[in-house]
Amino acid sequence: MQWGFEVSIKHSLLVLLAEGDRYGYELRQEFEGRTGGVWPLNVGQVYTTLERLERDGLVTREESDSGRQVRYRLADAGRAEVQQWWSSPVPVQKVGRDDVALKIALAASTPGVDVLAVIHAQRRAVMASLQDLNRAKRTGGDEAWELVADALIFRAEAEVRWLDHTETRLAQRGPATASGGREMPHTPDAGAPEAVTASSEGAQR
């Protein structure tokens, strides 16, 4: 399972190295273990990031005699970078573009597009993700994974609430607005969930 959620790979690797020297594959395993595998890392991502960190003087490398394995160590500058990261909030403007909001906005302003159908399809997808998240959380895991799961569940719930709000707002403006400026009959989405609370009860456990 994957859920889009931007994380700082750079700082995550620095944090792990602050606990002790590690090989690249160890960093990958530890990262995925602490996040429940929600954000899988491929080997290329890990080593590309480590190369940049070494270039910036944040980590150092120690090669084995054979030269086939490299162990990475946090440099003093890297330790200072970690401390700075812990003490600084993530800037809101760096959260990223909201692709869902962008898609709905374009659908609402494009003639001939049934924006309500677009909203319903998105809601079904988010509700399916919520069910998967709650199921995964119930299977158990460490506290770090549960914190990640809660964050993803709450964000998904917020997206469903926004979709509900947007559907109501567009529906109140009439069928012309709901169909992107063109009159279009709308068929109720019988498969759309009635509420978020039933599927998100696992977040409260």
Coordinates of N, CA and C in Angstrom, one line a residue:
M1 N 0.8 -1.2 0.0 CA 0.0 0.0 0.0 C 0.9 1.2 0.0
Q2 N 0.4 2.2 -0.7 CA 1.1 3.5 -0.7 C 0.1 4.6 -0.6
W3 N 0.5 5.6 0.2 CA -0.4 6.8 0.3 C 0.6 8.0 0.1
G4 N 0.1 8.9 -0.8 CA 1.0 10.1 -1.0 C 1.1 10.9 0.2
F5 N 2.3 11.2 0.6 CA 2.6 11.9 1.8 C 4.0 12.3 1.8
E6 N 4.3 13.6 1.5 CA 5.7 14.0 1.3 C 6.5 13.9 2.6
V7 N 7.6 13.3 2.5 CA 8.5 13.2 3.7 C 9.9 13.6 3.3
S8 N 10.7 14.0 4.2 CA 12.0 14.4 3.9 C 12.9 13.2 4.1
I9 N 13.3 12.6 2.9 CA 14.2 11.5 2.9 C 15.5 11.9 3.5
K10 N 16.0 13.1 3.1 CA 17.3 13.6 3.5 C 17.4 13.6 5.1
H11 N 16.4 14.2 5.7 CA 16.5 14.4 7.1 C 16.2 13.0 7.8
S12 N 15.4 12.2 7.2 CA 15.1 10.9 7.8 C 16.4 10.1 7.9
L13 N 17.2 10.1 6.8 CA 18.4 9.3 6.8 C 19.4 9.9 7.8
L14 N 19.4 11.3 7.9 CA 20.3 11.9 8.9 C 19.9 11.5 10.3
V15 N 18.6 11.4 10.6 CA 18.2 11.0 11.9 C 18.6 9.6 12.3
L16 N 18.5 8.7 11.3 CA 18.9 7.3 11.5 C 20.4 7.2 11.7
L17 N 21.1 8.0 11.0 CA 22.6 8.0 11.1 C 23.0 8.6 12.5
A18 N 22.2 9.5 13.0 CA 22.5 10.0 14.3 C 22.5 9.0 15.4
E19 N 21.8 7.9 15.2 CA 21.7 6.8 16.1 C 22.9 5.8 16.0
G20 N 23.6 5.9 14.9 CA 24.8 5.1 14.7 C 25.1 4.9 13.2
D21 N 26.3 4.4 12.9 CA 26.7 4.2 11.6 C 25.9 3.1 10.9
R22 N 25.6 3.3 9.6 CA 24.8 2.2 9.0 C 25.2 2.1 7.5
Y23 N 24.9 0.9 6.9 CA 25.1 0.7 5.5 C 23.8 1.2 4.8
G24 N 23.9 1.4 3.5 CA 22.7 1.9 2.8 C 21.5 1.1 2.9
Y25 N 21.7 -0.3 2.8 CA 20.5 -1.2 2.9 C 19.9 -1.2 4.3
E26 N 20.8 -0.9 5.3 CA 20.3 -0.9 6.7 C 19.4 0.4 6.9
L27 N 19.8 1.5 6.3 CA 19.0 2.7 6.4 C 17.7 2.5 5.7
R28 N 17.7 1.8 4.6 CA 16.4 1.6 3.9 C 15.5 0.7 4.7
Q29 N 16.0 -0.4 5.3 CA 15.2 -1.2 6.1 C 14.6 -0.5 7.4
E30 N 15.5 0.3 8.0 CA 15.1 1.0 9.2 C 14.0 2.0 8.9
F31 N 14.2 2.7 7.8 CA 13.2 3.8 7.4 C 11.8 3.1 7.2
E32 N 11.8 2.0 6.4 CA 10.5 1.4 6.1 C 9.9 0.7 7.3
G33 N 10.8 0.2 8.2 CA 10.2 -0.4 9.4 C 9.6 0.6 10.3
R34 N 10.1 1.8 10.4 CA 9.5 2.8 11.3 C 8.3 3.5 10.7
T35 N 8.1 3.4 9.4 CA 6.9 4.0 8.8 C 5.9 3.0 8.3
G36 N 6.1 1.7 8.7 CA 5.1 0.7 8.4 C 5.1 0.4 6.9
G37 N 6.1 0.8 6.2 CA 6.2 0.5 4.7 C 5.3 1.4 3.9
V38 N 4.8 2.4 4.5 CA 3.9 3.4 3.8 C 4.6 4.1 2.7
W39 N 5.9 4.5 3.0 CA 6.7 5.2 2.0 C 7.9 4.3 1.6
P40 N 7.7 3.3 0.7 CA 8.8 2.5 0.3 C 9.9 3.3 -0.3
L41 N 11.1 2.9 0.0 CA 12.3 3.5 -0.6 C 13.0 2.5 -1.5
N42 N 13.4 2.9 -2.7 CA 14.2 2.0 -3.4 C 15.7 2.3 -3.2
V43 N 16.5 1.3 -3.5 CA 17.9 1.5 -3.2 C 18.5 2.7 -3.9
G44 N 18.0 3.0 -5.1 CA 18.5 4.2 -5.8 C 18.3 5.5 -5.0
Q45 N 17.1 5.6 -4.5 CA 16.8 6.8 -3.7 C 17.7 7.0 -2.5
V46 N 18.0 5.9 -1.8 CA 18.8 5.9 -0.6 C 20.2 6.4 -1.0
Y47 N 20.8 5.7 -2.0 CA 22.2 6.0 -2.3 C 22.4 7.4 -3.0
T48 N 21.4 7.8 -3.8 CA 21.4 9.1 -4.4 C 21.4 10.2 -3.3
T49 N 20.5 10.0 -2.3 CA 20.5 10.9 -1.2 C 21.7 10.9 -0.4
L50 N 22.3 9.8 -0.1 CA 23.6 9.7 0.6 C 24.7 10.4 -0.1
E51 N 24.7 10.3 -1.4 CA 25.8 10.9 -2.2 C 25.7 12.5 -2.0
R52 N 24.4 13.0 -2.1 CA 24.2 14.4 -1.9 C 24.6 14.8 -0.5
L53 N 24.3 14.0 0.5 CA 24.6 14.4 1.9 C 26.1 14.4 2.1
E54 N 26.8 13.4 1.4 CA 28.3 13.4 1.5 C 28.8 14.7 0.8
R55 N 28.3 15.0 -0.4 CA 28.7 16.2 -1.1 C 28.6 17.4 -0.3
D56 N 27.5 17.5 0.5 CA 27.3 18.7 1.3 C 28.0 18.6 2.7
G57 N 28.8 17.6 2.9 CA 29.5 17.5 4.1 C 28.7 17.1 5.3
L58 N 27.6 16.5 5.1 CA 26.7 16.1 6.3 C 27.0 14.7 6.7
V59 N 27.5 13.9 5.8 CA 27.9 12.5 6.2 C 29.2 12.2 5.6
T60 N 29.9 11.2 6.2 CA 31.1 10.7 5.6 C 31.0 9.2 5.4
R61 N 31.8 8.6 4.5 CA 31.7 7.2 4.2 C 33.0 6.5 4.6
E62 N 32.8 5.2 4.9 CA 33.9 4.3 5.2 C 33.8 3.1 4.4
E63 N 34.7 2.9 3.4 CA 34.6 1.7 2.5 C 35.3 0.5 3.1
S64 N 34.7 -0.7 2.8 CA 35.3 -1.9 3.3 C 36.6 -2.2 2.5
D65 N 37.4 -3.1 2.9 CA 38.6 -3.5 2.2 C 38.4 -3.8 0.8
S66 N 37.3 -4.5 0.5 CA 36.9 -5.0 -0.8 C 36.4 -3.8 -1.6
G67 N 35.9 -2.8 -1.0 CA 35.3 -1.6 -1.7 C 33.9 -1.9 -2.1
R68 N 33.4 -3.0 -1.8 CA 32.0 -3.4 -2.2 C 30.9 -2.9 -1.3
Q69 N 31.3 -2.6 -0.1 CA 30.3 -2.1 0.9 C 30.8 -0.7 1.5
V70 N 29.8 0.2 1.7 CA 30.2 1.5 2.2 C 29.3 1.7 3.5
R71 N 30.0 2.1 4.6 CA 29.3 2.4 5.8 C 29.3 3.9 6.0
Y72 N 28.1 4.4 6.3 CA 28.0 5.9 6.4 C 27.9 6.3 7.9
R73 N 28.5 7.5 8.1 CA 28.6 8.1 9.4 C 28.2 9.5 9.4
L74 N 27.5 10.0 10.4 CA 27.0 11.4 10.5 C 28.2 12.3 10.8
A75 N 28.4 13.3 10.0 CA 29.4 14.3 10.3 C 28.9 15.3 11.3
D76 N 29.7 16.2 11.9 CA 29.3 17.2 12.8 C 28.3 18.1 12.2
A77 N 28.5 18.5 10.9 CA 27.5 19.3 10.3 C 26.2 18.6 10.1
G78 N 26.2 17.3 9.9 CA 25.0 16.6 9.8 C 24.2 16.5 11.1
R79 N 25.0 16.4 12.2 CA 24.3 16.4 13.5 C 23.7 17.7 13.8
A80 N 24.3 18.8 13.4 CA 23.7 20.1 13.6 C 22.5 20.3 12.7
E81 N 22.5 19.7 11.6 CA 21.4 19.8 10.7 C 20.2 19.1 11.3
V82 N 20.4 17.9 11.9 CA 19.3 17.2 12.5 C 18.7 18.0 13.7
Q83 N 19.6 18.6 14.5 CA 19.1 19.4 15.6 C 18.2 20.6 15.1
Q84 N 18.7 21.2 14.0 CA 17.9 22.3 13.4 C 16.6 21.8 12.9
W85 N 16.6 20.7 12.3 CA 15.3 20.1 11.8 C 14.3 19.8 12.9
W86 N 14.8 19.2 14.0 CA 13.9 18.9 15.1 C 13.3 20.2 15.7
S87 N 14.0 21.3 15.7 CA 13.5 22.5 16.3 C 12.8 23.4 15.4
S88 N 12.7 23.1 14.1 CA 12.0 24.0 13.1 C 10.7 23.3 12.6
P89 N 9.6 24.0 12.6 CA 8.4 23.5 12.0 C 8.5 23.4 10.5
V90 N 7.7 22.5 9.9 CA 7.7 22.3 8.5 C 6.9 23.5 7.9
P91 N 7.5 24.3 7.0 CA 6.8 25.5 6.5 C 5.5 25.1 5.7
V92 N 4.5 25.8 6.0 CA 3.2 25.4 5.4 C 3.3 25.5 3.8
Q93 N 4.0 26.4 3.3 CA 4.1 26.6 1.9 C 4.8 25.4 1.2
K94 N 5.5 24.6 2.0 CA 6.2 23.5 1.4 C 5.4 22.2 1.5
V95 N 4.2 22.2 1.9 CA 3.4 21.0 2.0 C 3.1 20.5 0.6
G96 N 3.0 21.3 -0.4 CA 2.9 20.8 -1.8 C 1.5 21.2 -2.4
R97 N 1.5 21.1 -3.7 CA 0.2 21.3 -4.4 C -0.8 20.3 -4.0
D98 N -2.1 20.7 -3.9 CA -3.1 19.8 -3.6 C -3.7 19.3 -5.0
D99 N -3.3 18.1 -5.4 CA -3.7 17.6 -6.7 C -5.2 17.4 -6.8
V100 N -5.8 17.0 -5.7 CA -7.3 16.7 -5.7 C -8.0 18.0 -5.9
A101 N -7.7 19.0 -5.1 CA -8.3 20.3 -5.2 C -8.2 20.9 -6.6
L102 N -7.0 20.7 -7.2 CA -6.7 21.2 -8.6 C -7.6 20.5 -9.6
K103 N -7.7 19.2 -9.4 CA -8.5 18.4 -10.4 C -10.0 18.8 -10.3
I104 N -10.5 18.9 -9.0 CA -11.9 19.3 -8.9 C -12.2 20.7 -9.4
A105 N -11.2 21.6 -9.2 CA -11.4 23.0 -9.7 C -11.4 23.0 -11.2
L106 N -10.6 22.2 -11.8 CA -10.6 22.2 -13.3 C -11.9 21.5 -13.8
A107 N -12.3 20.5 -13.1 CA -13.6 19.8 -13.5 C -14.8 20.8 -13.4
A108 N -14.8 21.6 -12.4 CA -15.9 22.5 -12.1 C -15.9 23.6 -13.2
S109 N -14.8 23.9 -13.8 CA -14.7 25.0 -14.7 C -14.6 24.5 -16.2
T110 N -14.6 23.2 -16.4 CA -14.5 22.7 -17.8 C -15.9 22.3 -18.3
P111 N -16.4 22.9 -19.4 CA -17.7 22.5 -20.0 C -17.8 21.1 -20.3
G112 N -18.9 20.5 -19.9 CA -19.1 19.1 -20.3 C -18.6 18.0 -19.3
V113 N -17.9 18.5 -18.3 CA -17.4 17.5 -17.3 C -18.4 17.4 -16.1
D114 N -18.8 16.2 -15.8 CA -19.6 16.0 -14.6 C -18.8 16.0 -13.4
V115 N -18.7 17.2 -12.8 CA -17.8 17.4 -11.6 C -18.3 16.5 -10.4
L116 N -19.6 16.3 -10.3 CA -20.1 15.5 -9.2 C -19.6 14.0 -9.4
A117 N -19.6 13.6 -10.6 CA -19.1 12.2 -10.8 C -17.6 12.1 -10.5
V118 N -16.8 13.2 -10.8 CA -15.4 13.2 -10.4 C -15.3 13.2 -8.9
I119 N -16.1 14.0 -8.2 CA -16.1 14.0 -6.7 C -16.4 12.6 -6.1
H120 N -17.4 12.0 -6.7 CA -17.8 10.7 -6.2 C -16.7 9.6 -6.4
A121 N -16.1 9.7 -7.5 CA -15.0 8.7 -7.8 C -13.8 8.9 -6.8
Q122 N -13.5 10.2 -6.6 CA -12.5 10.5 -5.6 C -12.8 10.0 -4.2
R123 N -14.1 10.3 -3.8 CA -14.5 9.9 -2.5 C -14.4 8.3 -2.3
R124 N -14.8 7.6 -3.3 CA -14.8 6.1 -3.2 C -13.3 5.7 -3.0
A125 N -12.4 6.3 -3.8 CA -11.0 6.0 -3.6 C -10.4 6.3 -2.2
V126 N -10.8 7.4 -1.7 CA -10.3 7.8 -0.4 C -10.9 6.9 0.7
M127 N -12.2 6.5 0.5 CA -12.8 5.7 1.5 C -12.2 4.3 1.5
A128 N -11.8 3.8 0.3 CA -11.1 2.5 0.2 C -9.8 2.6 0.9
S129 N -9.1 3.7 0.8 CA -7.8 3.9 1.4 C -8.0 3.9 3.0
L130 N -9.0 4.6 3.4 CA -9.3 4.6 4.8 C -9.6 3.2 5.4
Q131 N -10.3 2.4 4.6 CA -10.6 1.0 5.1 C -9.3 0.2 5.2
D132 N -8.4 0.4 4.2 CA -7.1 -0.3 4.2 C -6.2 0.2 5.3
L133 N -6.2 1.5 5.6 CA -5.4 2.0 6.7 C -5.9 1.5 8.0
N134 N -7.2 1.5 8.2 CA -7.8 1.0 9.5 C -7.5 -0.5 9.7
R135 N -7.6 -1.2 8.6 CA -7.3 -2.7 8.6 C -5.9 -2.9 9.0
A136 N -5.0 -2.2 8.3 CA -3.5 -2.3 8.6 C -3.2 -1.9 10.0
K137 N -3.9 -0.9 10.5 CA -3.6 -0.5 11.9 C -4.1 -1.5 12.9
R138 N -5.2 -2.2 12.6 CA -5.7 -3.2 13.5 C -4.8 -4.4 13.6
T139 N -4.0 -4.7 12.6 CA -3.1 -5.8 12.6 C -2.0 -5.7 13.6
G140 N -1.8 -4.5 14.1 CA -0.8 -4.3 15.1 C 0.5 -3.7 14.5
G141 N 1.3 -3.2 15.3 CA 2.6 -2.6 14.9 C 3.1 -1.8 16.0
D142 N 4.3 -1.2 15.8 CA 4.9 -0.4 16.9 C 4.2 1.0 16.9
E143 N 4.6 1.8 17.9 CA 4.0 3.1 18.1 C 4.3 4.0 17.0
A144 N 5.5 3.9 16.4 CA 5.8 4.8 15.3 C 4.8 4.6 14.1
W145 N 4.6 3.3 13.8 CA 3.6 3.0 12.7 C 2.2 3.5 13.0
E146 N 1.8 3.3 14.3 CA 0.4 3.8 14.6 C 0.3 5.3 14.5
L147 N 1.4 6.0 14.8 CA 1.3 7.5 14.7 C 1.2 7.9 13.2
V148 N 2.0 7.2 12.4 CA 1.9 7.4 10.9 C 0.5 7.1 10.4
A149 N 0.0 5.9 10.8 CA -1.4 5.5 10.4 C -2.4 6.6 10.8
D150 N -2.3 7.1 12.0 CA -3.3 8.1 12.5 C -3.2 9.3 11.6
A151 N -2.0 9.8 11.3 CA -1.9 11.0 10.5 C -2.5 10.8 9.1
L152 N -2.3 9.6 8.5 CA -2.9 9.4 7.2 C -4.4 9.2 7.3
I153 N -4.9 8.6 8.3 CA -6.3 8.5 8.5 C -7.0 9.8 8.7
F154 N -6.4 10.7 9.5 CA -7.0 12.0 9.7 C -7.0 12.8 8.5
R155 N -5.9 12.7 7.7 CA -5.8 13.5 6.4 C -6.9 13.0 5.4
A156 N -7.0 11.7 5.4 CA -8.0 11.1 4.5 C -9.4 11.6 4.9
E157 N -9.7 11.5 6.2 CA -11.0 12.0 6.7 C -11.3 13.5 6.3
A158 N -10.2 14.3 6.4 CA -10.4 15.7 6.1 C -10.7 15.8 4.6
E159 N -10.1 15.0 3.8 CA -10.3 15.1 2.3 C -11.8 14.7 2.0
V160 N -12.3 13.7 2.7 CA -13.7 13.3 2.5 C -14.6 14.4 2.9
R161 N -14.3 15.1 4.0 CA -15.2 16.2 4.5 C -15.1 17.3 3.5
W162 N -14.0 17.6 2.9 CA -13.9 18.7 1.9 C -14.6 18.3 0.6
L163 N -14.6 17.0 0.2 CA -15.3 16.6 -0.9 C -16.8 16.7 -0.7
D164 N -17.3 16.3 0.5 CA -18.7 16.5 0.9 C -19.1 18.0 0.8
H165 N -18.3 18.8 1.4 CA -18.6 20.3 1.4 C -18.6 20.8 -0.1
T166 N -17.7 20.4 -0.9 CA -17.6 20.8 -2.3 C -18.9 20.4 -3.1
E167 N -19.2 19.1 -2.9 CA -20.4 18.6 -3.6 C -21.7 19.4 -3.2
T168 N -21.9 19.6 -1.9 CA -23.0 20.4 -1.5 C -23.0 21.8 -2.1
R169 N -21.9 22.4 -2.1 CA -21.7 23.8 -2.6 C -22.1 23.8 -4.1
L170 N -21.5 22.9 -4.8 CA -21.8 22.9 -6.3 C -23.3 22.5 -6.6
A171 N -23.8 21.6 -5.8 CA -25.2 21.2 -6.1 C -26.1 22.3 -5.8
Q172 N -25.8 23.2 -4.8 CA -26.7 24.3 -4.5 C -26.7 25.4 -5.6
R173 N -25.7 25.4 -6.5 CA -25.6 26.3 -7.6 C -26.3 25.8 -8.8
G174 N -26.8 24.6 -8.8 CA -27.6 24.1 -9.9 C -26.8 23.2 -10.8
P175 N -27.6 22.4 -11.6 CA -27.0 21.4 -12.5 C -26.0 22.0 -13.5
A176 N -26.1 23.2 -13.9 CA -25.2 23.8 -14.9 C -23.8 23.9 -14.3
T177 N -23.7 24.3 -13.1 CA -22.4 24.4 -12.4 C -21.8 23.0 -12.1
A178 N -22.7 22.1 -11.7 CA -22.3 20.8 -11.4 C -21.8 20.0 -12.6
S179 N -22.2 20.4 -13.8 CA -21.7 19.7 -15.0 C -20.7 20.6 -15.7
G180 N -20.0 21.4 -15.1 CA -18.9 22.2 -15.7 C -19.5 23.2 -16.7
G181 N -20.7 23.8 -16.4 CA -21.2 24.8 -17.2 C -22.2 24.4 -18.3
R182 N -22.5 23.0 -18.3 CA -23.4 22.5 -19.3 C -24.5 21.7 -18.5
E183 N -25.7 21.9 -18.9 CA -26.8 21.1 -18.3 C -26.5 19.6 -18.5
M184 N -26.5 18.9 -17.4 CA -26.3 17.4 -17.5 C -27.0 16.7 -16.3
P185 N -27.8 15.8 -16.6 CA -28.5 15.1 -15.5 C -27.5 14.3 -14.7
H186 N -27.8 14.2 -13.4 CA -26.8 13.6 -12.5 C -27.5 12.4 -11.9
T187 N -26.8 11.2 -11.9 CA -27.3 10.0 -11.2 C -26.7 9.9 -9.9
P188 N -27.5 9.8 -8.8 CA -26.9 9.7 -7.5 C -25.9 8.5 -7.4
D189 N -24.9 8.7 -6.6 CA -23.9 7.7 -6.5 C -24.3 6.7 -5.3
A190 N -24.9 5.6 -5.7 CA -25.4 4.7 -4.7 C -24.3 4.0 -3.9
G191 N -23.1 4.0 -4.5 CA -22.0 3.3 -3.8 C -21.2 4.2 -2.9
A192 N -21.6 5.5 -2.9 CA -20.8 6.5 -2.0 C -21.1 6.3 -0.6
P193 N -20.2 6.2 0.3 CA -20.4 6.0 1.8 C -21.2 7.2 2.3
E194 N -22.0 7.0 3.3 CA -22.8 8.0 3.9 C -22.0 8.8 4.9
A195 N -21.0 8.3 5.5 CA -20.3 9.0 6.6 C -18.9 8.5 6.7
V196 N -18.0 9.3 7.2 CA -16.6 8.9 7.4 C -16.4 8.2 8.7
T197 N -17.2 8.5 9.7 CA -17.0 8.0 11.0 C -16.9 6.5 11.1
A198 N -17.8 5.8 10.4 CA -17.8 4.3 10.5 C -16.5 3.7 10.1
S199 N -15.9 4.3 9.0 CA -14.7 3.7 8.5 C -13.5 4.2 9.2
S200 N -13.6 5.2 10.0 CA -12.4 5.7 10.7 C -12.4 5.4 12.1
E201 N -13.2 4.5 12.6 CA -13.3 4.3 14.0 C -12.0 3.7 14.5
G202 N -11.2 3.1 13.6 CA -9.9 2.5 14.0 C -9.0 3.6 14.4
A203 N -9.1 4.8 14.0 CA -8.2 5.8 14.3 C -8.3 6.2 15.8
Q204 N -9.5 5.8 16.4 CA -9.7 6.2 17.8 C -9.2 5.1 18.7
R205 N -8.8 4.0 18.2 CA -8.4 2.9 19.0 C -7.0 2.9 19.4

